[in-house]
Structure formats: structure tokens, C-alpha cells
Amino acid sequence: MREQHSKARPRHRRSRKALVVGVPLALTAAGTLAHGTDLGLLGADAQEQAAASTAAAPAWATATADSFASVDSLGQKGTYGGRDGQIVTVKTQADLEKYATAAEPHVIVVAGTITMNPVGKEIKVRSDKTIVGAGTSGHIVGGGFFLGQGVHNVIIRNLTIRDAYQGIWNDKDHDFDAIQMDGAHHVWIDQNDLRHMADGLIDVRKDSTNVTVSWNKLSQNNKTFGIGWTENVKTDITIHHNWIRETEQRNPSTDNAAHAHLYNNFLEDVAGTAIKSSYGNYSRGRTAMVLENSCFQGMNNPVTKDSTATLVQRGNVFSGTSGRNESGGTAFDPKAYYAYTLDTAADVPALLKSTAGPRSSIGTTGSADASTKAAATTLTVAKDGSGQYSTVQGAVNAVPANNASRVVIAVKPGTYRETVKVPSNKPHVTIQGTGGSRKDTVIVYNNAAGTPKPGGGTYGTGGSATVAVEADDFQARNLTISNDFDEKANQNLSGHQAVALRTAADKVFLDGIITEGDQDTLLLDTAAKDRLGRVYVRNSHVTGNVDFIFGRASAVIDRSVITLKKRWDGTSAGYVTAPSTAANRKGILIANSAVNGDVSASSFYLGRPWHAGGDATLDPQTTVRNTTLSAAVKSTPWTDMSGFSWKDDRFAEYKNTGPGSGPAGSDRPHLSDAQAAGQEVADWLGDWTPAAS
């Protein structure tokens, strides 16, 4: 990215976007920042304590709900299930009932298939429970769960609940639901596969409220999802990121709900299947419904309302649908209750096909299935010829195209002067230094944007990267990635941007590494403007001076040290971040870290908005929270760029400390506690829980 830009140009001012929220998983962070130690950011004792804490309470066991289930009401502060109780693993119906009906809070891990006896039995769950499947292995067959009057703070997650169907739809003798609630509140139903039940997949009845239903697969059923059946207008419910297919009715049907917020769902009626849709989303009675950025394919009567209900539509897409598609009234503003972010409706089918339903990373101690772990391959690299390969790129070249399992490239200590590219068709690659320190293994090169290429032209900013990652599920750890381009010796060269590491992929985990450079050190990009690219950087060091953490990825810098560096001529001036975030996506989050360096006081900005190519539709975002700021940070830490005002985009701080921190003001926005609750590390990561593999 060029430091010098064209003169300011006029633009339309946009109001600041709503603060985003995803699926909050409580990731452990503890300890005191200790810059310059090989133990990283935590001292040895603190690291052991953090590890013990993580072992005792993995992220999925402390997960909390978003949307209406997160809203405080009825004496309950959000929905966190059994996180304060014991974690137990069950494999039988008797044990599942024992813990689900206990008075104490529990996190109950279902490890295997439990077949209900008698068929249709619904276990009566008590308050303060998390019931979670162990990876993709947790199945409940022929029955489900019932949450009665006053039951609250329940999470049902990552399970497959299936096959109570007895041959006749709507048979009241077999009124078997997957999940039924009568008068319950604060319930989160997330990442499940619910299908082929005798009656409804989900019933939310009798004034049940503060319910969130997210990231589920709902299929092969007559009645999918019913809400209401009461004269009262009390239910507050959010339904987002669900894949509903091969279902006839109640997709969902919402009766007398006070607030029903439906967004980013995918309703699909597939031609030639046994079950045809009669209608999709239905707002009836005195329901107030907001329906946003959902996708409807092949549905009959995709959106309907009766004369007494309100229904506001915006951003939805319809393909091959027929019949009623209705809206009317003013409904409500969901942002008055909670923060959230919208995915583009056109992206929703692909997103949900790949991410809805049970995940192997939830309910288990690792992020991959045992079969994947067992199939992992290790390739060794050594400069002295003692490994299988003498270059890192040689090992990458040996990874089979479209590999289905993890390949670890173990790099022995040494300096490897080369460029490395991991192409998009080689996912699940780990590059790991084997030395005792991350400084022992160094991958370094010195290309810059203006460096001539052998075949003509120049490399450009992205092409200057020492290491370029274009493959999903990439990991790097215990090594240094550097670009040592000499700006002082190349003043005649146009284009001094010199990238050490470029990522353009999803689920990139950088753990315990050093990235060093000057301008544009760490480029955190995505494969395309409309593609999601999540990057998690932990316990690492990033060094640079101009826009040295930049790009359009949804990136987290957590528990890391950001070192400010003087310019080639010895002056102190620079910018830490330059996000180019797409609208409705998350940008750069710096959390639980330290910003320091041997530079002059008040000489560095925390960030500025990069509208790449002058694209006014972008909505750059940087949040810096719970981070120690040295005196090098300016008292007005954000600034404009190329005619785009930072105040029109998303820049904020929360509870930073140190001499570079400062009070909130018009030139230094701070998040409120409520806003900060939607801008935590796991909100950026969504359904992904990074884990070493």
C-alpha cells in the first residue's frame, strides 16, 4: 500500500455503522505483558496458569449467546448455560437425564449416539445447562428436549437430533419435537442438525422469550419451527444463519411475537425431493418482524404476513420463488436491542453450506476430527541437508494439491533467504520452526513494491511478500518472517512497500511468531473482496512503521507486542493500522497487547482508513482494547487518508492503559461497556476456535 496518495477528493459522508457482533466464545487471556522475552507475552508461571485455565474450561464450554438471548431481562444477564458448573461427558440416556435434570449448572458433553426409549421422549432440562455434542459425534435419536415454565439460561449446541418420525406427519399421537420450550427464557440453540422428527423441529411456545437460534441445519420435516400460540405479545427471538431445506411449513411461523429478528437465513426448496414447501417465513397475529439479508431459493410463498402483523424486509434475495412475497408496517430497530453484523445475502448459501450444523472443533479438545489428526504428515526442512528439503518452498511444493489433512512443515533452525507461497489449493498446512526460540528459524527476503521482476514490471505491494499464504486453515508458529528491504540504500526506487507476510485466506492462525519490516509489514487480506478471511495472531511480535498492519481481513492481534520502528532516515512518524474492511464485516482488532518502541513521543497514529482504489463503499474498522499504549501514541490516535475521514468509518478504543492512552472525546472515541461486549476476540472468529494442529 502506497504511503503517498492522491489529494483529498469529495465524498458522501456516511453515518458510522453499528458495532458488529458474531458468536461470542470466551477465549482465555491472562498474565502480564513482558516485551522481549522468549516466553512471549506471559511469564512462565502465567503461561502455565493460562494453560491450566484453558484445559479446565475450553472456549466452547464458556460460550455465550448473541442477539436476543444476550439481552438482560427477567433477572437473567445474558445466556451462558452451565459454564459455572462441572463439565461431564455422557454416553447413555440415563446419564444425560441425570445431569440435564440436576439442580446444579453443568456443561454436558454428548459423546456418541443416544437412542431415546421410549421413542419421542423429551428430556426435561433444568436451568443453567449447556448440552453440547462432542465434535460431530453427538446424536440424539428418536427424541429431544423440553424446557418448561421458568427454565432459563440453557444452551443446546452442536448436536444432531433426528429420526422420531413414525410414518405420519401431523400425527398427534406422535407429537415429538427436537426442542420444545413452554415459558422458558434465555435459550440459545446453535450449530445443530435437526431433522426428520414427528412434529416440529423447534417449538417456542407460551411466552418463551430471549431466544437465539443460529447456525443450525433444519431439514426433512413437515413443521420446521413454530413460535407463539399465545394471546400475549412477549416473545423476543432472533433467528440468524440457519439453513432450512426440504421442509413444508413453519419456516418459521411467528405468532404474536413482540420482536422477531430474522437475518442471513437460507431457505431452500430443492426440486425433486419428497417434501415441498407451502410457505417460508410467516409473520402473523401481532408479530413485529424484521427480515434482513436472507436468501430464498425455489420456495413457494417465501414471505407472508397476515393483516394484523408487521413485517419489514430489506436486503433479501429470491431465486425461483413463486407466490406471496409480502411486507408492511414499521416493526422495530434490532440495533436498539443488540449489535450485529450482516453478511451479504448472495454469500449466504455458500456460507451456510460450509458452516451450519455441528462442528468438529466444538465439544472436543482439538480443532479437527481424530481421523484428520491421525492422517497428519510431517515434512522436514534443513539448510544443512539433514531434512527432506533444503528450502521451505520445496516442502510446500511437495504438499499434494487439495490435501484433505494437515501437513506440518518442520523447519530446523537457520536463515532461509527465499520467498514462500502457499497456494490456495494446499489447505491445512503448518509451517513450524523447531528451534528453542522463534528467533532461531528465520524466513527472509528483500523484495519491495518497486523491485523489478525478472520477467519485467515490478512486484507491487502484495507481490513483495516474503511469505504469501493463499490457502485456508494455515498455521505458522515459532519462527520469524521478515522483509529486510533497505529503504535507505534504495531511495531511487519507486515503491518502498515491503511485505513480510501476506495472508489471503480464511482461518489463518499465527501463533508465537515474529514479523519484521518497515512499511506494510503484515498484509492481512482476503481471497476476494466478497470473501471472508479470518486471521488470529496470538503471542506474537509485529514490527514496522507505516501502515504495517493492514488489509481487509477480519483479523485479531491478541496478547502480542506491536513494536514501533523509526523511519530509514531516523525520524519517528507512522501509522500502526490501515484497515480496508468491506461493509458489514469485521476489520482489525488489537486486544490484550502492548504497543511500544524506541521512537519519539506522540509520533504514531493507531490507524487510518484505507479505501483501496478510492472505494467509498468500504467501511474500515480498527478497535484497540485492553492494550498498553506507550507514550509514542498520539493523543488523537486516528487520522484521515486520501480524502476519506476516519470519523466516517469505525475506529475506537476500550479500556487501554499506559502513557499513550487517553480519555474519550470527539477525536478519541471509546466503546461503551455494551458496545465492547460485542467487540471481543471471539466475535471476530465466529464459529472458528483456533487450536494448534
XYZ file of C-alpha atoms in Angstrom:
693
model
C 0.000 0.000 0.000
C 1.468 3.355 -1.005
C 2.198 5.882 1.725
C 1.693 8.823 -0.651
C -1.838 9.120 -2.000
C -3.743 11.426 -4.286
C -5.094 14.693 -2.959
C -8.287 14.755 -0.979
C -11.402 14.219 -3.031
C -15.006 14.986 -2.080
C -17.092 12.086 -0.888
C -20.505 11.416 0.536
C -20.411 11.220 4.303
C -21.769 8.063 5.815
C -23.013 7.561 9.330
C -20.929 5.278 11.471
C -22.004 1.660 11.160
C -23.412 -0.377 14.009
C -20.797 -2.135 16.081
C -20.543 -5.712 14.967
C -21.200 -8.886 16.825
C -20.628 -12.521 15.996
C -20.781 -15.699 18.039
C -19.050 -14.835 21.331
C -16.784 -17.602 22.666
C -14.900 -16.710 25.856
C -11.237 -17.147 24.999
C -8.862 -17.193 27.964
C -6.432 -14.286 28.301
C -4.327 -13.737 31.390
C -0.950 -12.555 32.542
C 1.279 -9.507 32.346
C 2.843 -8.228 29.139
C 6.571 -8.872 29.050
C 8.149 -7.472 25.894
C 11.321 -9.022 24.573
C 11.213 -12.352 26.381
C 11.297 -15.641 24.533
C 8.386 -16.818 26.661
C 6.286 -14.306 24.769
C 3.747 -12.114 26.473
C 3.170 -14.214 29.555
C 5.713 -15.133 32.158
C 6.345 -18.842 32.702
C 4.032 -19.079 35.701
C 1.287 -17.103 34.000
C 1.551 -19.272 30.886
C 1.115 -22.389 32.994
C -1.874 -20.843 34.745
C -3.441 -19.810 31.447
C -2.893 -23.282 30.041
C -4.462 -24.851 33.106
C -7.402 -22.487 32.839
C -7.872 -23.298 29.180
C -7.716 -27.023 29.909
C -10.316 -26.650 32.642
C -12.655 -24.518 30.552
C -12.268 -24.732 26.779
C -13.864 -21.956 24.757
C -16.910 -23.999 23.756
C -17.654 -24.691 27.426
C -17.775 -20.975 28.255
C -19.544 -19.821 25.086
C -22.232 -17.163 25.459
C -25.159 -16.307 23.225
C -25.596 -13.331 20.944
C -28.689 -11.376 19.855
C -31.911 -11.535 21.909
C -30.588 -14.364 24.091
C -27.807 -11.977 25.173
C -30.166 -9.219 26.308
C -30.562 -8.814 30.076
C -34.142 -9.323 31.258
C -36.288 -11.252 33.725
C -33.414 -11.191 36.193
C -31.103 -13.066 33.817
C -27.954 -11.419 32.438
C -27.428 -12.997 29.029
C -27.238 -16.695 28.236
C -24.141 -18.640 29.253
C -25.584 -22.047 30.129
C -23.655 -24.258 32.505
C -20.283 -22.560 32.229
C -20.052 -22.155 36.017
C -20.546 -25.858 36.622
C -18.743 -29.129 36.097
C -18.009 -30.467 32.606
C -19.336 -34.017 32.290
C -19.319 -36.457 29.378
C -22.313 -38.724 28.789
C -22.894 -41.682 26.501
C -26.192 -43.055 27.823
C -29.740 -41.762 28.157
C -29.629 -42.307 31.907
C -26.564 -40.113 32.362
C -27.909 -37.450 30.015
C -31.147 -37.268 32.023
C -29.252 -37.287 35.311
C -27.234 -34.184 34.515
C -29.805 -32.348 32.363
C -32.348 -32.528 35.207
C -29.893 -31.744 38.011
C -30.320 -28.595 40.079
C -26.678 -27.570 39.642
C -25.190 -25.996 36.487
C -23.427 -28.417 34.142
C -21.735 -28.494 30.765
C -22.916 -31.829 29.388
C -20.900 -33.284 26.504
C -22.773 -35.893 24.462
C -20.112 -38.249 23.106
C -21.803 -40.752 20.822
C -25.316 -41.743 19.763
C -28.062 -41.900 22.386
C -31.287 -43.564 21.220
C -34.290 -42.473 23.277
C -36.503 -45.023 24.995
C -39.415 -44.719 24.593
C -39.413 -43.138 21.147
C -40.379 -39.485 21.375
C -39.140 -38.931 24.913
C -38.261 -35.291 25.596
C -35.830 -34.858 28.476
C -36.950 -32.086 30.846
C -33.944 -29.801 31.017
C -33.478 -27.566 34.066
C -31.878 -24.132 34.177
C -28.161 -23.346 33.825
C -27.229 -26.103 31.409
C -25.068 -26.373 28.324
C -25.719 -29.536 26.326
C -23.142 -29.881 23.578
C -22.170 -32.577 21.119
C -18.585 -33.843 21.105
C -17.497 -32.782 17.645
C -19.813 -34.338 15.088
C -20.404 -37.493 17.145
C -23.182 -36.286 19.470
C -26.515 -37.672 18.198
C -29.912 -37.862 19.905
C -32.123 -40.313 18.019
C -35.895 -40.634 18.415
C -36.398 -37.888 20.980
C -35.344 -34.461 22.170
C -35.521 -31.853 24.911
C -38.274 -29.975 26.760
C -37.767 -26.669 28.586
C -40.699 -25.876 30.854
C -42.097 -22.796 32.557
C -39.390 -20.616 34.087
C -36.463 -22.707 32.828
C -33.716 -20.311 31.783
C -30.077 -19.967 30.775
C -29.892 -23.071 28.584
C -27.614 -23.721 25.616
C -28.242 -26.626 23.218
C -25.364 -26.758 20.815
C -23.529 -28.849 18.229
C -25.909 -31.820 18.371
C -27.650 -33.896 15.733
C -31.238 -34.541 16.870
C -33.090 -36.794 14.435
C -35.464 -39.537 13.421
C -38.507 -39.517 15.684
C -40.775 -39.652 12.605
C -43.220 -42.560 12.810
C -44.604 -42.543 9.270
C -47.424 -39.970 9.547
C -46.876 -36.205 9.557
C -49.114 -34.216 11.916
C -49.978 -37.360 13.873
C -50.932 -36.004 17.306
C -50.283 -39.378 18.850
C -46.651 -38.834 17.958
C -46.151 -35.154 18.846
C -42.404 -35.471 19.087
C -40.242 -32.355 18.823
C -36.493 -31.957 18.731
C -36.566 -28.947 21.095
C -39.730 -27.619 22.735
C -39.967 -24.754 25.196
C -43.085 -23.678 27.093
C -42.494 -20.492 29.081
C -38.700 -20.718 29.079
C -36.363 -17.764 28.637
C -32.756 -17.087 27.690
C -32.173 -20.067 25.429
C -29.504 -20.418 22.730
C -29.889 -23.116 20.047
C -26.728 -23.130 17.956
C -24.799 -25.229 15.391
C -27.213 -28.183 15.486
C -28.517 -30.538 12.802
C -32.240 -31.060 13.464
C -34.153 -33.325 11.072
C -36.847 -35.916 10.453
C -38.832 -35.502 13.650
C -42.507 -36.418 14.099
C -43.815 -32.908 14.783
C -41.739 -29.720 14.977
C -38.006 -29.334 14.955
C -38.212 -26.328 17.287
C -41.284 -25.060 19.169
C -41.044 -21.767 21.070
C -44.369 -21.516 22.922
C -46.257 -19.975 25.824
C -44.390 -16.661 26.116
C -40.901 -18.148 25.880
C -38.553 -15.231 25.251
C -34.951 -14.085 24.809
C -34.232 -16.901 22.393
C -31.494 -17.048 19.746
C -31.447 -19.753 17.063
C -28.251 -19.623 14.990
C -26.103 -21.611 12.556
C -28.374 -24.681 12.509
C -29.334 -27.087 9.722
C -33.102 -27.722 9.765
C -34.326 -30.269 7.226
C -36.521 -33.213 6.224
C -39.544 -32.178 8.196
C -43.150 -31.105 7.876
C -43.263 -28.412 10.577
C -39.924 -26.748 10.977
C -40.192 -24.070 13.571
C -43.237 -22.657 15.368
C -43.227 -19.571 17.580
C -46.025 -18.209 19.741
C -49.505 -19.743 20.159
C -50.416 -17.303 22.895
C -52.601 -14.217 23.155
C -49.758 -12.369 24.844
C -47.150 -10.460 22.851
C -43.984 -11.180 24.815
C -41.568 -13.302 22.801
C -38.267 -11.712 21.718
C -36.413 -14.009 19.312
C -33.507 -13.833 16.866
C -33.139 -16.384 14.064
C -29.934 -15.989 12.075
C -27.640 -18.038 9.851
C -29.828 -21.131 9.626
C -30.049 -23.423 6.581
C -33.656 -24.579 6.172
C -34.258 -27.093 3.374
C -36.769 -29.781 2.361
C -39.357 -28.562 4.869
C -43.037 -27.889 4.223
C -44.287 -25.259 6.670
C -43.435 -23.050 9.673
C -40.100 -21.885 8.277
C -40.669 -20.313 10.790
C -44.244 -19.327 11.626
C -44.249 -16.489 14.149
C -47.433 -15.726 16.061
C -47.807 -12.764 18.440
C -44.066 -12.266 18.896
C -43.104 -8.885 20.316
C -39.857 -8.784 18.330
C -38.802 -11.366 15.726
C -35.499 -10.614 14.001
C -34.619 -12.936 11.117
C -31.415 -12.414 9.159
C -28.921 -14.248 6.959
C -31.009 -17.425 6.756
C -31.074 -19.676 3.688
C -34.443 -21.248 2.803
C -34.159 -23.834 0.051
C -36.778 -25.992 -1.649
C -34.881 -28.483 -3.771
C -36.681 -29.754 -6.861
C -37.412 -33.473 -6.929
C -37.298 -34.057 -3.184
C -40.119 -35.661 -1.211
C -41.187 -32.566 0.735
C -42.405 -29.378 -0.966
C -42.652 -26.001 0.749
C -46.076 -24.489 1.290
C -44.679 -21.238 2.740
C -41.479 -19.774 4.139
C -41.207 -17.002 6.766
C -44.636 -16.138 8.194
C -45.487 -13.149 10.404
C -48.941 -13.408 11.949
C -51.056 -12.139 14.833
C -49.467 -9.042 16.312
C -45.923 -10.097 15.450
C -43.374 -7.404 14.637
C -40.828 -8.996 12.278
C -37.647 -7.656 10.676
C -36.298 -9.848 7.866
C -32.841 -8.998 6.514
C -30.263 -10.303 4.027
C -31.753 -13.785 3.747
C -31.767 -15.957 0.638
C -34.802 -17.861 -0.683
C -34.373 -20.461 -3.442
C -37.288 -22.320 -5.022
C -39.648 -21.554 -2.144
C -43.417 -21.298 -2.577
C -44.837 -18.205 -0.843
C -41.418 -17.273 0.530
C -42.566 -14.404 2.806
C -46.122 -13.985 4.085
C -47.953 -11.896 6.662
C -51.495 -11.510 7.839
C -53.343 -8.225 8.178
C -52.530 -7.696 11.869
C -48.783 -8.363 11.752
C -45.926 -6.102 10.663
C -43.035 -7.258 8.514
C -40.118 -5.158 7.276
C -37.926 -6.623 4.518
C -34.524 -5.361 3.425
C -31.614 -6.858 1.513
C -33.192 -10.272 0.816
C -32.691 -12.170 -2.451
C -35.144 -14.535 -4.173
C -34.404 -17.133 -6.837
C -37.000 -19.397 -8.453
C -39.632 -18.491 -5.874
C -43.354 -18.123 -6.514
C -46.486 -16.931 -4.745
C -46.723 -14.490 -1.861
C -43.805 -12.229 -1.015
C -45.151 -9.599 1.357
C -44.158 -6.840 3.725
C -45.800 -3.951 5.543
C -45.644 -1.840 8.678
C -42.712 -0.384 10.602
C -41.803 -3.169 13.065
C -38.701 -2.194 15.167
C -34.958 -1.498 15.017
C -32.952 -4.553 16.192
C -29.915 -2.345 16.849
C -31.832 -0.763 19.699
C -31.512 -4.128 21.498
C -28.129 -5.542 20.420
C -25.326 -5.085 17.908
C -24.966 -7.432 14.955
C -23.397 -7.646 11.530
C -24.963 -8.752 8.258
C -23.431 -10.995 5.648
C -24.324 -10.194 2.054
C -27.418 -12.197 1.083
C -25.770 -13.579 -2.061
C -22.984 -15.080 0.080
C -25.343 -16.815 2.492
C -25.933 -20.148 0.665
C -22.241 -20.955 0.319
C -21.505 -19.707 3.822
C -24.167 -21.862 5.471
C -23.490 -24.952 3.393
C -19.946 -24.899 4.732
C -20.528 -23.744 8.312
C -24.054 -24.551 9.544
C -24.572 -27.580 11.757
C -22.221 -29.428 14.143
C -18.522 -28.551 14.060
C -15.620 -30.837 14.855
C -13.958 -28.059 16.891
C -16.836 -27.769 19.401
C -17.140 -30.150 22.336
C -13.659 -31.591 21.797
C -10.168 -30.704 22.966
C -8.871 -30.084 19.444
C -9.977 -28.412 16.240
C -10.013 -31.436 13.962
C -11.511 -34.883 13.817
C -9.371 -37.707 15.121
C -9.165 -39.114 11.612
C -7.697 -35.852 10.354
C -5.183 -35.742 13.162
C -4.107 -39.293 12.555
C -3.569 -38.544 8.897
C -1.282 -35.551 9.519
C 2.038 -35.664 7.651
C 5.351 -34.057 8.639
C 7.882 -32.778 6.111
C 11.287 -31.614 7.382
C 13.355 -28.709 6.079
C 17.037 -28.100 6.923
C 19.694 -25.870 5.371
C 22.413 -28.439 6.073
C 20.757 -31.205 4.060
C 19.676 -33.225 7.088
C 15.996 -32.767 6.242
C 13.842 -33.945 3.386
C 14.064 -30.495 1.785
C 16.591 -27.678 1.902
C 14.071 -24.880 1.259
C 10.676 -24.133 2.743
C 9.181 -23.659 -0.712
C 10.459 -27.093 -1.696
C 8.422 -28.621 1.133
C 5.351 -26.591 0.186
C 5.696 -27.824 -3.392
C 5.634 -31.392 -2.080
C 2.230 -30.950 -0.415
C -0.352 -32.684 -2.622
C -2.921 -30.455 -4.273
C -6.254 -30.355 -2.434
C -4.828 -32.239 0.537
C -7.561 -33.276 2.942
C -5.463 -33.464 6.121
C -2.845 -31.481 8.000
C 0.716 -31.265 6.655
C 3.301 -29.926 9.117
C 6.425 -28.427 7.574
C 9.006 -28.640 10.370
C 11.801 -26.141 9.681
C 15.083 -26.611 11.520
C 16.970 -23.566 12.854
C 18.684 -21.408 10.261
C 18.155 -18.435 7.978
C 16.226 -19.271 4.814
C 16.632 -16.453 2.278
C 13.775 -17.229 -0.045
C 10.205 -16.320 -0.876
C 7.483 -18.801 0.030
C 3.989 -19.116 -1.397
C 1.315 -21.497 -0.103
C -1.226 -21.636 -2.967
C -4.973 -21.785 -2.448
C -5.188 -25.474 -3.420
C -2.985 -26.552 -0.496
C -5.010 -26.029 2.711
C -4.233 -27.392 6.197
C -0.518 -26.509 6.097
C 1.515 -25.651 9.209
C 4.986 -24.094 8.956
C 6.712 -24.534 12.298
C 10.205 -23.701 13.488
C 11.796 -26.457 15.538
C 14.304 -24.329 17.470
C 14.136 -23.331 21.099
C 13.226 -19.764 20.124
C 11.159 -18.128 17.404
C 14.359 -16.241 16.535
C 16.182 -19.450 15.632
C 14.275 -20.047 12.384
C 14.091 -17.085 10.001
C 12.480 -16.820 6.567
C 13.629 -13.549 4.978
C 13.788 -11.756 1.634
C 14.073 -8.168 0.425
C 11.592 -7.532 -2.381
C 9.712 -4.229 -2.372
C 6.738 -2.991 -4.372
C 9.088 -1.213 -6.798
C 11.634 -4.017 -7.122
C 11.965 -5.041 -10.812
C 10.740 -8.564 -11.589
C 12.957 -10.824 -13.703
C 10.322 -11.019 -16.431
C 9.578 -7.302 -16.471
C 7.476 -4.975 -14.374
C 7.629 -4.691 -10.593
C 6.352 -6.847 -7.742
C 3.774 -4.424 -6.342
C 2.849 -4.375 -2.680
C 1.188 -7.805 -2.461
C 3.813 -9.433 -4.646
C 6.641 -8.195 -2.425
C 5.748 -10.601 0.399
C 8.444 -12.868 1.759
C 5.751 -15.401 2.706
C 2.379 -15.400 0.930
C -0.470 -17.560 2.247
C -3.457 -18.131 -0.043
C -4.673 -21.430 1.467
C -7.334 -21.794 4.160
C -6.621 -23.327 7.571
C -2.956 -22.272 7.534
C -0.859 -22.112 10.690
C 2.603 -20.734 11.473
C 4.425 -20.880 14.776
C 7.798 -20.479 16.457
C 9.604 -18.648 13.658
C 10.453 -15.224 12.244
C 9.186 -13.920 8.902
C 10.994 -10.805 7.746
C 11.392 -8.401 4.856
C 14.795 -6.675 5.100
C 14.422 -4.341 2.128
C 16.870 -1.450 2.656
C 14.960 1.782 2.112
C 17.989 3.994 2.680
C 20.025 2.222 0.010
C 17.160 2.286 -2.489
C 15.944 5.874 -2.417
C 15.935 5.916 -6.207
C 13.415 3.067 -6.263
C 9.719 3.958 -6.524
C 7.573 1.913 -4.160
C 9.069 1.118 -0.752
C 6.204 -1.031 0.498
C 7.850 -4.292 1.544
C 5.590 -7.008 2.979
C 6.957 -9.689 5.279
C 3.791 -11.823 5.450
C 0.664 -11.666 3.312
C -2.403 -13.748 4.078
C -5.337 -14.035 1.671
C -7.303 -16.917 3.169
C -9.704 -17.910 5.946
C -8.830 -19.469 9.310
C -5.181 -18.401 9.425
C -3.599 -18.965 12.843
C -0.263 -17.236 13.549
C 0.940 -18.434 16.926
C 4.174 -17.319 18.564
C 5.828 -15.747 15.520
C 7.784 -12.580 14.742
C 7.010 -10.496 11.658
C 9.504 -7.737 10.902
C 9.629 -4.968 8.323
C 9.226 -1.241 7.814
C 6.314 -0.117 5.628
C 3.444 -2.615 5.139
C 4.924 -5.466 7.223
C 1.804 -7.584 7.743
C -0.821 -7.656 4.988
C -3.978 -9.383 6.237
C -6.120 -9.758 3.146
C -8.906 -11.971 1.815
C -9.094 -14.085 -1.322
C -11.602 -11.616 -2.806
C -13.498 -8.555 -1.648
C -16.646 -10.600 -1.031
C -14.840 -13.479 0.713
C -14.455 -13.918 4.450
C -10.877 -14.043 5.687
C -10.288 -14.570 9.420
C -6.801 -14.304 10.925
C -5.889 -14.905 14.561
C -2.448 -13.702 15.677
C -1.513 -14.761 19.199
C 1.550 -14.348 21.417
C 3.490 -12.755 18.563
C 5.577 -9.694 17.681
C 4.882 -7.323 14.782
C 7.385 -4.583 13.902
C 7.081 -1.705 11.426
C 6.465 1.977 10.897
C 3.959 2.843 8.124
C 0.574 1.071 7.862
C 2.338 -2.075 8.965
C -0.799 -3.994 9.950
C -3.209 -3.523 7.071
C -5.765 -5.111 4.749
C -9.392 -6.182 4.547
C -9.318 -9.394 6.627
C -11.243 -9.873 9.881
C -8.064 -10.040 11.925
C -7.278 -10.294 15.632
C -3.921 -9.375 17.170
C -4.195 -10.902 20.646
C -1.709 -10.993 23.521
C 1.020 -9.687 21.243
C 3.663 -6.951 21.113
C 3.485 -4.308 18.395
C 6.851 -2.578 18.079
C 7.080 0.887 16.513
C 10.189 1.477 14.433
C 11.908 4.660 13.232
C 11.978 5.502 9.542
C 15.009 4.902 7.330
C 16.231 8.479 7.977
C 15.960 8.199 11.767
C 12.712 10.144 12.109
C 9.732 8.985 14.122
C 6.368 9.083 12.364
C 3.955 6.404 11.347
C 0.683 4.515 11.453
C 0.035 1.148 13.076
C -3.048 0.005 11.140
C -4.651 0.739 7.800
C -7.810 -1.386 7.514
C -9.683 -1.646 4.218
C -12.649 -3.531 5.638
C -15.674 -4.293 3.478
C -19.007 -3.002 4.768
C -20.752 -5.372 7.216
C -17.533 -7.214 8.015
C -15.178 -7.014 10.960
C -11.823 -5.324 10.484
C -8.746 -5.273 12.718
C -8.980 -5.939 16.467
C -5.961 -5.411 18.716
C -6.638 -6.850 22.164
C -4.733 -7.626 25.363
C -1.479 -6.448 23.782
C 1.251 -3.782 24.008
C 2.205 -1.008 21.588
C 5.710 0.357 22.190
C 9.102 1.002 20.608
C 12.163 3.231 20.589
C 10.526 6.194 18.849
C 9.633 9.758 19.782
C 6.671 10.576 21.970
C 3.366 11.363 20.246
C 4.689 10.329 16.846
C 2.465 7.394 15.816
C -1.201 7.097 14.931
C -3.049 3.897 15.811
C -4.653 3.866 12.393
C -6.196 5.450 9.340
C -8.858 4.304 6.850
C -7.568 2.724 3.661
C -10.253 2.940 0.984
C -8.323 0.841 -1.525
C -8.722 2.202 -5.034
C -10.859 5.052 -3.690
C -13.714 2.649 -2.948
C -16.232 4.636 -0.892
C -18.316 1.503 -0.175
C -15.648 0.180 2.192
C -16.079 0.671 5.932
C -12.615 0.362 7.529
C -12.507 -0.755 11.163
C -9.846 -0.858 13.861
C -10.622 -1.449 17.536
C -7.829 -1.324 20.127
C -8.877 -2.607 23.537
C -7.371 -3.698 26.850
C -3.952 -2.824 25.464
C -0.970 -0.953 26.916
C -0.054 2.088 24.801
C 3.346 3.742 25.138
C 3.908 7.498 25.005
C 4.654 7.124 21.289
C 0.903 7.055 20.558
C -0.647 10.408 19.694
C -3.337 11.871 21.911
C -5.535 11.996 18.769
C -4.719 8.468 17.610
C -6.732 8.304 14.354
C -6.254 10.277 11.154
C -7.678 10.678 7.643
C -6.331 9.092 4.479
C -6.613 10.096 0.814
C -9.611 12.329 1.407
C -11.511 9.793 3.494
C -12.312 10.845 7.043
C -11.698 8.353 9.794
C -14.816 9.677 11.524
C -16.976 8.195 8.756
C -15.606 4.724 9.445
C -15.129 2.553 12.528
C -12.261 3.425 14.857
C -12.486 3.062 18.629
C -10.731 2.149 21.869
C -11.765 0.429 25.076
C -10.022 0.336 28.438
C -6.490 0.869 27.157
C -3.757 1.779 29.644
C -0.301 3.338 29.619
C 1.003 6.834 28.885
C -0.352 6.724 25.337
C -3.912 6.085 26.443
C -6.332 8.916 26.965
C -9.880 9.889 27.866
C -12.777 9.654 25.454
C -13.526 12.653 23.282
C -14.725 13.627 19.837
C -11.256 12.881 18.452
C -10.813 9.757 20.564
C -13.956 7.592 20.662
C -14.274 4.927 23.330
C -16.675 1.998 23.280
C -19.313 1.747 25.969
C -19.373 -1.448 28.021
C -22.351 -2.646 25.993
C -20.593 -1.944 22.707
C -17.403 -3.612 23.921
C -19.349 -6.772 24.756
C -19.902 -7.168 21.017
C -16.275 -6.493 20.107
C -14.388 -9.261 21.827
C -11.903 -11.655 20.295
C -14.401 -14.414 19.647
C -16.840 -12.047 17.953
C -14.239 -11.744 15.218
C -13.693 -15.510 14.968
C -17.327 -16.634 14.812
C -17.657 -20.410 14.680
C -13.884 -20.903 14.456
C -11.911 -21.787 17.585
C -8.206 -21.684 16.662
C -6.212 -24.577 18.066
C -2.723 -25.847 17.357
C -2.585 -28.794 14.980
